[in-house]
């Protein structure tokens, strides 16, 4: 049984946790049974060059969890036929928005009593991202990550055991085929949503995208927008910052941030332009508020509740799927 203990000397996971994780893996893979004798403390110390304190700490922790039991003068034995491990999930979001709350609520509801979820935020700060993950290594049964979409984060992601990491929302192109994932396909989502609304967009002479830069908005969105406009021969432009002088009749606007949306609606009201008649408005990412603003704002939005539920299914059932989350055009009066 001693060969089932896997110790990686240069791993960031403390060695006592590596012993514990090895026993859990052995139980999950059904290669040990209740009653099997554990290697002795001295055997583990000699084979892996460990201190007695390290091995004793691991054994005490396993005893406290009911995984092993000790018999005085004889040693330690496996006490349970399976680990029956309670899910302890590290959930790392980029930031908190109303639609991220929808993801979290759906994810947490699906996990239910089967696990505990601890949520953190990196705010697209690489140092925070690295520190949060480094400090968590070995403490969780699953790591659900909204990554910074850059190859620079790969070294820190590689510290997490590959069978415990899941990619959420972003990073499909960089990480989606390396780890199980539930992500948006931003380029195709925008392109297909606009095509499905061509009957509405065709009422207008021009389609403008309000795309603030610099921002954390995926650039694939811009590529999908440009592809659509070029294919149908639509006059278009990309505006980095909206101002009232950019508002024109018979023009439609695709808006990505709430600040620009408010400016756009206020400017339309000042000029007595009616959304859906004089101008068109499409906003990215749906919220309940957008269903009532200006009698209803048309949106392009992924299904955030579905995203949370799909990710919970992957984690609970240890699936290795790569899921593209559904996205659609939600039609309202603004177009």
mmCIF file of C-alpha atoms in Angstrom:
data_model
loop_
_atom_site.group_PDB
_atom_site.id
_atom_site.type_symbol
_atom_site.label_atom_id
_atom_site.label_comp_id
_atom_site.label_asym_id
_atom_site.label_seq_id
_atom_site.Cartn_x
_atom_site.Cartn_y
_atom_site.Cartn_z
ATOM 1 C CA UNK A 1 0.000 0.000 0.000
ATOM 2 C CA UNK A 2 2.939 2.306 0.503
ATOM 3 C CA UNK A 3 3.236 2.773 -3.284
ATOM 4 C CA UNK A 4 -0.220 4.390 -3.312
ATOM 5 C CA UNK A 5 1.170 7.361 -1.390
ATOM 6 C CA UNK A 6 2.283 9.951 -3.949
ATOM 7 C CA UNK A 7 4.759 12.569 -2.747
ATOM 8 C CA UNK A 8 6.022 15.250 -5.127
ATOM 9 C CA UNK A 9 8.906 17.048 -3.383
ATOM 10 C CA UNK A 10 8.665 20.290 -5.399
ATOM 11 C CA UNK A 11 4.868 20.528 -5.223
ATOM 12 C CA UNK A 12 3.385 23.613 -3.510
ATOM 13 C CA UNK A 13 0.994 21.261 -1.687
ATOM 14 C CA UNK A 14 2.309 20.529 1.842
ATOM 15 C CA UNK A 15 3.530 16.960 2.138
ATOM 16 C CA UNK A 16 1.070 16.042 4.884
ATOM 17 C CA UNK A 17 -1.737 17.117 2.539
ATOM 18 C CA UNK A 18 -0.216 14.990 -0.232
ATOM 19 C CA UNK A 19 -0.479 11.958 2.045
ATOM 20 C CA UNK A 20 -4.124 12.771 2.819
ATOM 21 C CA UNK A 21 -4.958 13.355 -0.857
ATOM 22 C CA UNK A 22 -3.265 10.069 -1.808
ATOM 23 C CA UNK A 23 -5.524 8.136 0.572
ATOM 24 C CA UNK A 24 -8.610 9.911 -0.775
ATOM 25 C CA UNK A 25 -7.576 9.102 -4.342
ATOM 26 C CA UNK A 26 -6.992 5.456 -3.438
ATOM 27 C CA UNK A 27 -10.470 5.216 -1.880
ATOM 28 C CA UNK A 28 -12.110 7.022 -4.805
ATOM 29 C CA UNK A 29 -10.405 4.647 -7.248
ATOM 30 C CA UNK A 30 -11.368 1.660 -5.089
ATOM 31 C CA UNK A 31 -7.817 0.310 -4.860
ATOM 32 C CA UNK A 32 -8.008 0.059 -1.063
ATOM 33 C CA UNK A 33 -10.743 -1.338 1.156
ATOM 34 C CA UNK A 34 -11.964 -1.005 4.704
ATOM 35 C CA UNK A 35 -9.606 -2.917 6.970
ATOM 36 C CA UNK A 36 -6.492 -2.508 4.806
ATOM 37 C CA UNK A 37 -3.443 -1.698 6.886
ATOM 38 C CA UNK A 38 -1.753 1.662 6.346
ATOM 39 C CA UNK A 39 2.033 1.924 5.961
ATOM 40 C CA UNK A 40 3.694 2.632 9.278
ATOM 41 C CA UNK A 41 4.990 6.062 10.208
ATOM 42 C CA UNK A 42 8.582 4.812 10.020
ATOM 43 C CA UNK A 43 8.054 3.256 6.573
ATOM 44 C CA UNK A 44 6.706 6.497 5.133
ATOM 45 C CA UNK A 45 9.485 8.535 6.722
ATOM 46 C CA UNK A 46 12.181 6.285 5.237
ATOM 47 C CA UNK A 47 10.690 5.916 1.745
ATOM 48 C CA UNK A 48 9.870 9.587 1.176
ATOM 49 C CA UNK A 49 12.425 11.232 3.472
ATOM 50 C CA UNK A 50 9.679 12.776 5.610
ATOM 51 C CA UNK A 51 9.746 13.953 9.185
ATOM 52 C CA UNK A 52 7.706 12.055 11.767
ATOM 53 C CA UNK A 53 5.743 15.238 12.493
ATOM 54 C CA UNK A 54 4.638 15.429 8.827
ATOM 55 C CA UNK A 55 3.343 11.847 8.768
ATOM 56 C CA UNK A 56 1.732 12.090 12.206
ATOM 57 C CA UNK A 57 -0.056 15.314 11.188
ATOM 58 C CA UNK A 58 -1.478 13.521 8.113
ATOM 59 C CA UNK A 59 -2.560 10.459 10.109
ATOM 60 C CA UNK A 60 -4.176 12.575 12.818
ATOM 61 C CA UNK A 61 -6.106 14.518 10.184
ATOM 62 C CA UNK A 62 -7.272 11.282 8.523
ATOM 63 C CA UNK A 63 -8.368 9.972 11.932
ATOM 64 C CA UNK A 64 -10.311 13.144 12.687
ATOM 65 C CA UNK A 65 -12.161 12.710 9.379
ATOM 66 C CA UNK A 66 -12.954 9.074 10.185
ATOM 67 C CA UNK A 67 -10.929 7.776 7.233
ATOM 68 C CA UNK A 68 -8.436 5.745 9.280
ATOM 69 C CA UNK A 69 -8.414 4.272 12.753
ATOM 70 C CA UNK A 70 -5.512 3.239 14.976
ATOM 71 C CA UNK A 71 -5.080 0.045 16.946
ATOM 72 C CA UNK A 72 -2.519 0.385 19.784
ATOM 73 C CA UNK A 73 0.563 -1.714 19.123
ATOM 74 C CA UNK A 74 -0.631 -2.726 15.640
ATOM 75 C CA UNK A 75 -0.822 0.417 13.510
ATOM 76 C CA UNK A 76 -3.298 2.324 11.400
ATOM 77 C CA UNK A 77 -6.111 0.846 9.270
ATOM 78 C CA UNK A 78 -8.581 2.108 6.670
ATOM 79 C CA UNK A 79 -11.850 2.674 8.560
ATOM 80 C CA UNK A 80 -14.278 3.386 5.693
ATOM 81 C CA UNK A 81 -15.030 1.618 2.394
ATOM 82 C CA UNK A 82 -15.064 4.958 0.537
ATOM 83 C CA UNK A 83 -13.916 8.495 1.124
ATOM 84 C CA UNK A 84 -17.451 9.842 0.716
ATOM 85 C CA UNK A 85 -15.691 13.139 0.285
ATOM 86 C CA UNK A 86 -17.740 16.262 0.821
ATOM 87 C CA UNK A 87 -17.156 18.712 -2.032
ATOM 88 C CA UNK A 88 -15.150 21.733 -0.919
ATOM 89 C CA UNK A 89 -15.079 24.125 -3.874
ATOM 90 C CA UNK A 90 -12.783 27.079 -4.549
ATOM 91 C CA UNK A 91 -14.724 29.488 -6.804
ATOM 92 C CA UNK A 92 -12.683 32.339 -8.285
ATOM 93 C CA UNK A 93 -14.578 35.103 -10.134
ATOM 94 C CA UNK A 94 -13.053 38.080 -11.935
ATOM 95 C CA UNK A 95 -15.468 40.593 -10.349
ATOM 96 C CA UNK A 96 -19.010 40.837 -9.000
ATOM 97 C CA UNK A 97 -21.827 41.966 -11.281
ATOM 98 C CA UNK A 98 -25.537 41.264 -11.314
ATOM 99 C CA UNK A 99 -25.134 38.512 -13.891
ATOM 100 C CA UNK A 100 -22.200 36.949 -11.995
ATOM 101 C CA UNK A 101 -24.583 36.764 -9.046
ATOM 102 C CA UNK A 102 -26.917 34.723 -11.276
ATOM 103 C CA UNK A 103 -24.070 32.302 -12.069
ATOM 104 C CA UNK A 104 -23.152 31.988 -8.407
ATOM 105 C CA UNK A 105 -26.756 31.524 -7.231
ATOM 106 C CA UNK A 106 -27.422 28.785 -9.799
ATOM 107 C CA UNK A 107 -24.109 27.067 -9.056
ATOM 108 C CA UNK A 108 -24.627 27.202 -5.291
ATOM 109 C CA UNK A 109 -28.204 25.955 -5.547
ATOM 110 C CA UNK A 110 -27.147 22.945 -7.654
ATOM 111 C CA UNK A 111 -24.302 22.078 -5.278
ATOM 112 C CA UNK A 112 -26.743 22.315 -2.362
ATOM 113 C CA UNK A 113 -25.872 20.168 0.615
ATOM 114 C CA UNK A 114 -23.371 18.141 -1.397
ATOM 115 C CA UNK A 115 -20.635 20.666 -0.865
ATOM 116 C CA UNK A 116 -19.295 23.909 0.481
ATOM 117 C CA UNK A 117 -18.472 26.799 -1.877
ATOM 118 C CA UNK A 118 -16.000 29.554 -1.030
ATOM 119 C CA UNK A 119 -15.939 32.489 -3.466
ATOM 120 C CA UNK A 120 -13.054 34.869 -4.197
ATOM 121 C CA UNK A 121 -12.398 37.719 -6.688
ATOM 122 C CA UNK A 122 -9.219 38.618 -8.590
ATOM 123 C CA UNK A 123 -10.419 41.828 -10.362
ATOM 124 C CA UNK A 124 -8.098 41.041 -13.317
ATOM 125 C CA UNK A 125 -5.099 41.643 -11.037
ATOM 126 C CA UNK A 126 -2.416 39.047 -11.783
ATOM 127 C CA UNK A 127 -0.806 39.282 -8.358
ATOM 128 C CA UNK A 128 -4.117 38.774 -6.573
ATOM 129 C CA UNK A 129 -4.960 35.920 -8.956
ATOM 130 C CA UNK A 130 -1.655 34.149 -8.258
ATOM 131 C CA UNK A 131 -1.755 34.688 -4.491
ATOM 132 C CA UNK A 132 -5.318 33.425 -4.105
ATOM 133 C CA UNK A 133 -4.536 30.215 -5.976
ATOM 134 C CA UNK A 134 -1.140 29.629 -4.346
ATOM 135 C CA UNK A 135 -2.657 30.015 -0.877
ATOM 136 C CA UNK A 136 -5.457 27.568 -1.688
ATOM 137 C CA UNK A 137 -3.450 24.662 -3.130
ATOM 138 C CA UNK A 138 -4.380 21.388 -1.454
ATOM 139 C CA UNK A 139 -7.317 22.802 0.495
ATOM 140 C CA UNK A 140 -10.142 22.094 -1.974
ATOM 141 C CA UNK A 141 -11.619 19.187 -3.882
ATOM 142 C CA UNK A 142 -12.382 21.357 -6.952
ATOM 143 C CA UNK A 143 -11.195 24.700 -8.332
ATOM 144 C CA UNK A 144 -13.654 26.627 -10.534
ATOM 145 C CA UNK A 145 -11.784 29.501 -12.157
ATOM 146 C CA UNK A 146 -12.806 32.547 -14.200
ATOM 147 C CA UNK A 147 -9.283 33.186 -15.450
ATOM 148 C CA UNK A 148 -7.536 36.305 -16.587
ATOM 149 C CA UNK A 149 -7.618 35.552 -20.350
ATOM 150 C CA UNK A 150 -3.858 35.509 -20.814
ATOM 151 C CA UNK A 151 -1.235 32.802 -21.172
ATOM 152 C CA UNK A 152 0.616 34.472 -18.301
ATOM 153 C CA UNK A 153 -1.661 32.689 -15.814
ATOM 154 C CA UNK A 154 -0.862 29.192 -17.091
ATOM 155 C CA UNK A 155 2.030 28.561 -14.659
ATOM 156 C CA UNK A 156 -0.201 29.205 -11.655
ATOM 157 C CA UNK A 157 -3.031 27.105 -13.103
ATOM 158 C CA UNK A 158 -0.561 24.252 -13.576
ATOM 159 C CA UNK A 159 -0.069 24.136 -9.791
ATOM 160 C CA UNK A 160 -3.636 22.878 -9.387
ATOM 161 C CA UNK A 161 -4.104 19.113 -9.888
ATOM 162 C CA UNK A 162 -5.474 18.705 -13.423
ATOM 163 C CA UNK A 163 -8.363 16.534 -12.272
ATOM 164 C CA UNK A 164 -9.600 19.294 -9.947
ATOM 165 C CA UNK A 165 -9.648 22.404 -12.165
ATOM 166 C CA UNK A 166 -12.595 23.771 -14.185
ATOM 167 C CA UNK A 167 -12.671 26.886 -16.394
ATOM 168 C CA UNK A 168 -15.752 29.135 -16.248
ATOM 169 C CA UNK A 169 -17.138 31.873 -18.537
ATOM 170 C CA UNK A 170 -13.913 33.049 -20.211
ATOM 171 C CA UNK A 171 -10.733 31.412 -21.448
ATOM 172 C CA UNK A 172 -12.377 29.007 -23.897
ATOM 173 C CA UNK A 173 -9.707 29.554 -26.553
ATOM 174 C CA UNK A 174 -6.757 29.484 -24.154
ATOM 175 C CA UNK A 175 -7.764 26.874 -21.597
ATOM 176 C CA UNK A 176 -11.014 25.220 -22.727
ATOM 177 C CA UNK A 177 -9.406 22.136 -24.247
ATOM 178 C CA UNK A 178 -6.911 21.737 -21.432
ATOM 179 C CA UNK A 179 -9.455 21.620 -18.616
ATOM 180 C CA UNK A 180 -13.209 20.913 -18.353
ATOM 181 C CA UNK A 181 -15.061 24.146 -19.062
ATOM 182 C CA UNK A 182 -18.339 26.024 -19.402
ATOM 183 C CA UNK A 183 -17.580 29.131 -21.447
ATOM 184 C CA UNK A 184 -19.003 31.676 -23.822
ATOM 185 C CA UNK A 185 -17.945 31.787 -27.472
ATOM 186 C CA UNK A 186 -18.008 35.564 -27.690
ATOM 187 C CA UNK A 187 -17.303 35.930 -31.418
ATOM 188 C CA UNK A 188 -19.930 33.420 -32.519
ATOM 189 C CA UNK A 189 -22.427 34.522 -29.861
ATOM 190 C CA UNK A 190 -22.478 38.139 -31.049
ATOM 191 C CA UNK A 191 -22.445 37.196 -34.724
ATOM 192 C CA UNK A 192 -25.321 34.710 -34.408
ATOM 193 C CA UNK A 193 -27.383 36.971 -32.141
ATOM 194 C CA UNK A 194 -27.095 39.869 -34.595
ATOM 195 C CA UNK A 195 -28.020 37.620 -37.516
ATOM 196 C CA UNK A 196 -31.113 36.460 -35.644
ATOM 197 C CA UNK A 197 -32.114 40.125 -35.306
ATOM 198 C CA UNK A 198 -31.413 41.179 -38.893
ATOM 199 C CA UNK A 199 -35.093 41.982 -39.431
ATOM 200 C CA UNK A 200 -34.830 44.567 -36.634
ATOM 201 C CA UNK A 201 -31.372 45.886 -37.497
ATOM 202 C CA UNK A 202 -32.354 46.287 -41.152
ATOM 203 C CA UNK A 203 -34.666 49.180 -40.189
ATOM 204 C CA UNK A 204 -31.643 51.361 -39.455
ATOM 205 C CA UNK A 205 -29.076 52.968 -41.718
ATOM 206 C CA UNK A 206 -26.062 52.337 -39.504
ATOM 207 C CA UNK A 207 -25.013 50.136 -36.585
ATOM 208 C CA UNK A 208 -22.559 51.592 -34.075
ATOM 209 C CA UNK A 209 -20.759 49.625 -31.400
ATOM 210 C CA UNK A 210 -19.900 51.514 -28.196
ATOM 211 C CA UNK A 211 -16.825 49.587 -27.108
ATOM 212 C CA UNK A 212 -14.804 51.345 -24.377
ATOM 213 C CA UNK A 213 -11.057 50.836 -24.366
ATOM 214 C CA UNK A 214 -9.097 49.941 -22.428
ATOM 215 C CA UNK A 215 -11.528 47.485 -20.864
ATOM 216 C CA UNK A 216 -11.870 43.839 -19.880
ATOM 217 C CA UNK A 217 -14.482 43.230 -22.577
ATOM 218 C CA UNK A 218 -13.392 40.254 -24.746
ATOM 219 C CA UNK A 219 -12.054 41.475 -28.099
ATOM 220 C CA UNK A 220 -13.712 38.516 -29.841
ATOM 221 C CA UNK A 221 -16.981 40.429 -29.415
ATOM 222 C CA UNK A 222 -15.660 43.132 -31.725
ATOM 223 C CA UNK A 223 -14.615 40.516 -34.285
ATOM 224 C CA UNK A 224 -18.090 38.975 -34.290
ATOM 225 C CA UNK A 225 -19.676 42.415 -34.715
ATOM 226 C CA UNK A 226 -17.409 43.340 -37.629
ATOM 227 C CA UNK A 227 -17.976 39.998 -39.327
ATOM 228 C CA UNK A 228 -21.750 40.461 -39.188
ATOM 229 C CA UNK A 229 -21.704 44.030 -40.522
ATOM 230 C CA UNK A 230 -19.353 43.184 -43.385
ATOM 231 C CA UNK A 231 -21.306 40.102 -44.417
ATOM 232 C CA UNK A 232 -24.634 41.936 -44.726
ATOM 233 C CA UNK A 233 -23.101 45.164 -46.049
ATOM 234 C CA UNK A 234 -24.186 47.226 -43.038
ATOM 235 C CA UNK A 235 -22.616 50.639 -42.507
ATOM 236 C CA UNK A 236 -20.961 50.514 -39.087
ATOM 237 C CA UNK A 237 -18.434 52.128 -36.781
ATOM 238 C CA UNK A 238 -16.872 51.487 -33.363
ATOM 239 C CA UNK A 239 -17.055 54.240 -30.753
ATOM 240 C CA UNK A 240 -14.727 54.097 -27.760
ATOM 241 C CA UNK A 241 -16.640 56.641 -25.692
ATOM 242 C CA UNK A 242 -20.240 57.709 -26.239
ATOM 243 C CA UNK A 243 -21.262 61.356 -26.156
ATOM 244 C CA UNK A 244 -24.555 63.047 -27.061
ATOM 245 C CA UNK A 245 -23.164 64.476 -30.309
ATOM 246 C CA UNK A 246 -22.716 60.914 -31.591
ATOM 247 C CA UNK A 247 -26.448 60.204 -31.379
ATOM 248 C CA UNK A 248 -28.217 60.247 -34.751
ATOM 249 C CA UNK A 249 -31.658 59.307 -36.013
ATOM 250 C CA UNK A 250 -32.104 56.063 -37.934
ATOM 251 C CA UNK A 251 -29.016 54.591 -36.274
ATOM 252 C CA UNK A 252 -28.773 51.570 -33.979
ATOM 253 C CA UNK A 253 -26.292 51.201 -31.102
ATOM 254 C CA UNK A 254 -24.755 48.107 -29.535
ATOM 255 C CA UNK A 255 -23.715 49.010 -25.963
ATOM 256 C CA UNK A 256 -21.460 47.039 -23.610
ATOM 257 C CA UNK A 257 -21.283 48.960 -20.348
ATOM 258 C CA UNK A 258 -24.095 50.327 -18.212
ATOM 259 C CA UNK A 259 -22.555 53.800 -18.017
ATOM 260 C CA UNK A 260 -22.750 54.207 -21.798
ATOM 261 C CA UNK A 261 -26.260 52.745 -21.831
ATOM 262 C CA UNK A 262 -27.463 55.373 -19.329
ATOM 263 C CA UNK A 263 -25.844 58.165 -21.361
ATOM 264 C CA UNK A 264 -27.430 56.842 -24.524
ATOM 265 C CA UNK A 265 -30.939 56.637 -23.050
ATOM 266 C CA UNK A 266 -30.636 60.074 -21.423
ATOM 267 C CA UNK A 267 -29.413 61.635 -24.679
ATOM 268 C CA UNK A 268 -32.293 60.060 -26.581
ATOM 269 C CA UNK A 269 -34.783 61.424 -24.068
ATOM 270 C CA UNK A 270 -33.260 64.910 -24.318
ATOM 271 C CA UNK A 271 -33.688 64.844 -28.108
ATOM 272 C CA UNK A 272 -37.102 63.161 -27.819
ATOM 273 C CA UNK A 273 -35.871 60.200 -29.828
ATOM 274 C CA UNK A 274 -37.995 57.111 -29.212
ATOM 275 C CA UNK A 275 -35.990 53.862 -28.912
ATOM 276 C CA UNK A 276 -37.313 51.332 -31.397
ATOM 277 C CA UNK A 277 -38.574 54.059 -33.722
ATOM 278 C CA UNK A 278 -36.014 56.853 -34.091
ATOM 279 C CA UNK A 279 -32.984 54.909 -32.855
ATOM 280 C CA UNK A 280 -32.240 51.318 -31.946
ATOM 281 C CA UNK A 281 -30.519 50.091 -28.779
ATOM 282 C CA UNK A 282 -29.016 46.661 -28.086
ATOM 283 C CA UNK A 283 -27.267 46.086 -24.755
ATOM 284 C CA UNK A 284 -24.870 43.259 -23.906
ATOM 285 C CA UNK A 285 -25.682 40.976 -20.935
ATOM 286 C CA UNK A 286 -29.260 40.938 -19.734
ATOM 287 C CA UNK A 287 -30.407 42.061 -16.278
ATOM 288 C CA UNK A 288 -33.924 42.432 -14.846
ATOM 289 C CA UNK A 289 -33.507 46.220 -14.926
ATOM 290 C CA UNK A 290 -33.027 46.218 -18.698
ATOM 291 C CA UNK A 291 -36.476 44.705 -19.126
ATOM 292 C CA UNK A 292 -38.047 47.929 -17.817
ATOM 293 C CA UNK A 293 -35.582 50.713 -18.773
ATOM 294 C CA UNK A 294 -36.982 52.823 -21.659
ATOM 295 C CA UNK A 295 -39.924 50.361 -21.882
ATOM 296 C CA UNK A 296 -37.499 47.484 -22.461
ATOM 297 C CA UNK A 297 -33.937 47.212 -23.789
ATOM 298 C CA UNK A 298 -33.137 44.525 -26.361
ATOM 299 C CA UNK A 299 -30.153 42.482 -25.207
ATOM 300 C CA UNK A 300 -27.627 39.927 -26.386
ATOM 301 C CA UNK A 301 -27.048 37.631 -23.462
ATOM 302 C CA UNK A 302 -25.766 34.247 -22.492
ATOM 303 C CA UNK A 303 -27.892 32.188 -20.097
ATOM 304 C CA UNK A 304 -26.081 32.791 -16.821
ATOM 305 C CA UNK A 305 -28.327 30.464 -14.824
ATOM 306 C CA UNK A 306 -27.581 27.655 -17.287
ATOM 307 C CA UNK A 307 -23.874 28.401 -16.951
ATOM 308 C CA UNK A 308 -23.968 27.965 -13.183
ATOM 309 C CA UNK A 309 -25.999 24.763 -13.402
ATOM 310 C CA UNK A 310 -23.764 23.238 -16.088
ATOM 311 C CA UNK A 311 -20.638 23.937 -14.072
ATOM 312 C CA UNK A 312 -22.148 22.381 -10.950
ATOM 313 C CA UNK A 313 -22.949 19.263 -12.984
ATOM 314 C CA UNK A 314 -19.341 18.999 -14.185
ATOM 315 C CA UNK A 315 -17.986 19.337 -10.641
ATOM 316 C CA UNK A 316 -20.453 17.026 -8.908
ATOM 317 C CA UNK A 317 -20.078 14.296 -11.527
ATOM 318 C CA UNK A 318 -16.396 14.868 -12.343
ATOM 319 C CA UNK A 319 -17.153 15.297 -16.019
ATOM 320 C CA UNK A 320 -14.503 16.398 -18.509
ATOM 321 C CA UNK A 321 -16.796 18.137 -20.989
ATOM 322 C CA UNK A 322 -16.230 21.432 -22.818
ATOM 323 C CA UNK A 323 -19.578 23.220 -22.915
ATOM 324 C CA UNK A 324 -20.379 26.319 -24.969
ATOM 325 C CA UNK A 325 -23.034 28.144 -22.986
ATOM 326 C CA UNK A 326 -26.195 29.166 -24.914
ATOM 327 C CA UNK A 327 -26.603 32.791 -25.993
ATOM 328 C CA UNK A 328 -29.511 34.581 -27.680
ATOM 329 C CA UNK A 329 -31.015 37.919 -28.694
ATOM 330 C CA UNK A 330 -33.748 38.961 -26.281
ATOM 331 C CA UNK A 331 -36.178 41.171 -28.198
ATOM 332 C CA UNK A 332 -37.699 44.210 -26.514
ATOM 333 C CA UNK A 333 -39.065 47.618 -27.517
ATOM 334 C CA UNK A 334 -35.692 49.367 -27.953
ATOM 335 C CA UNK A 335 -35.270 47.820 -31.407
#
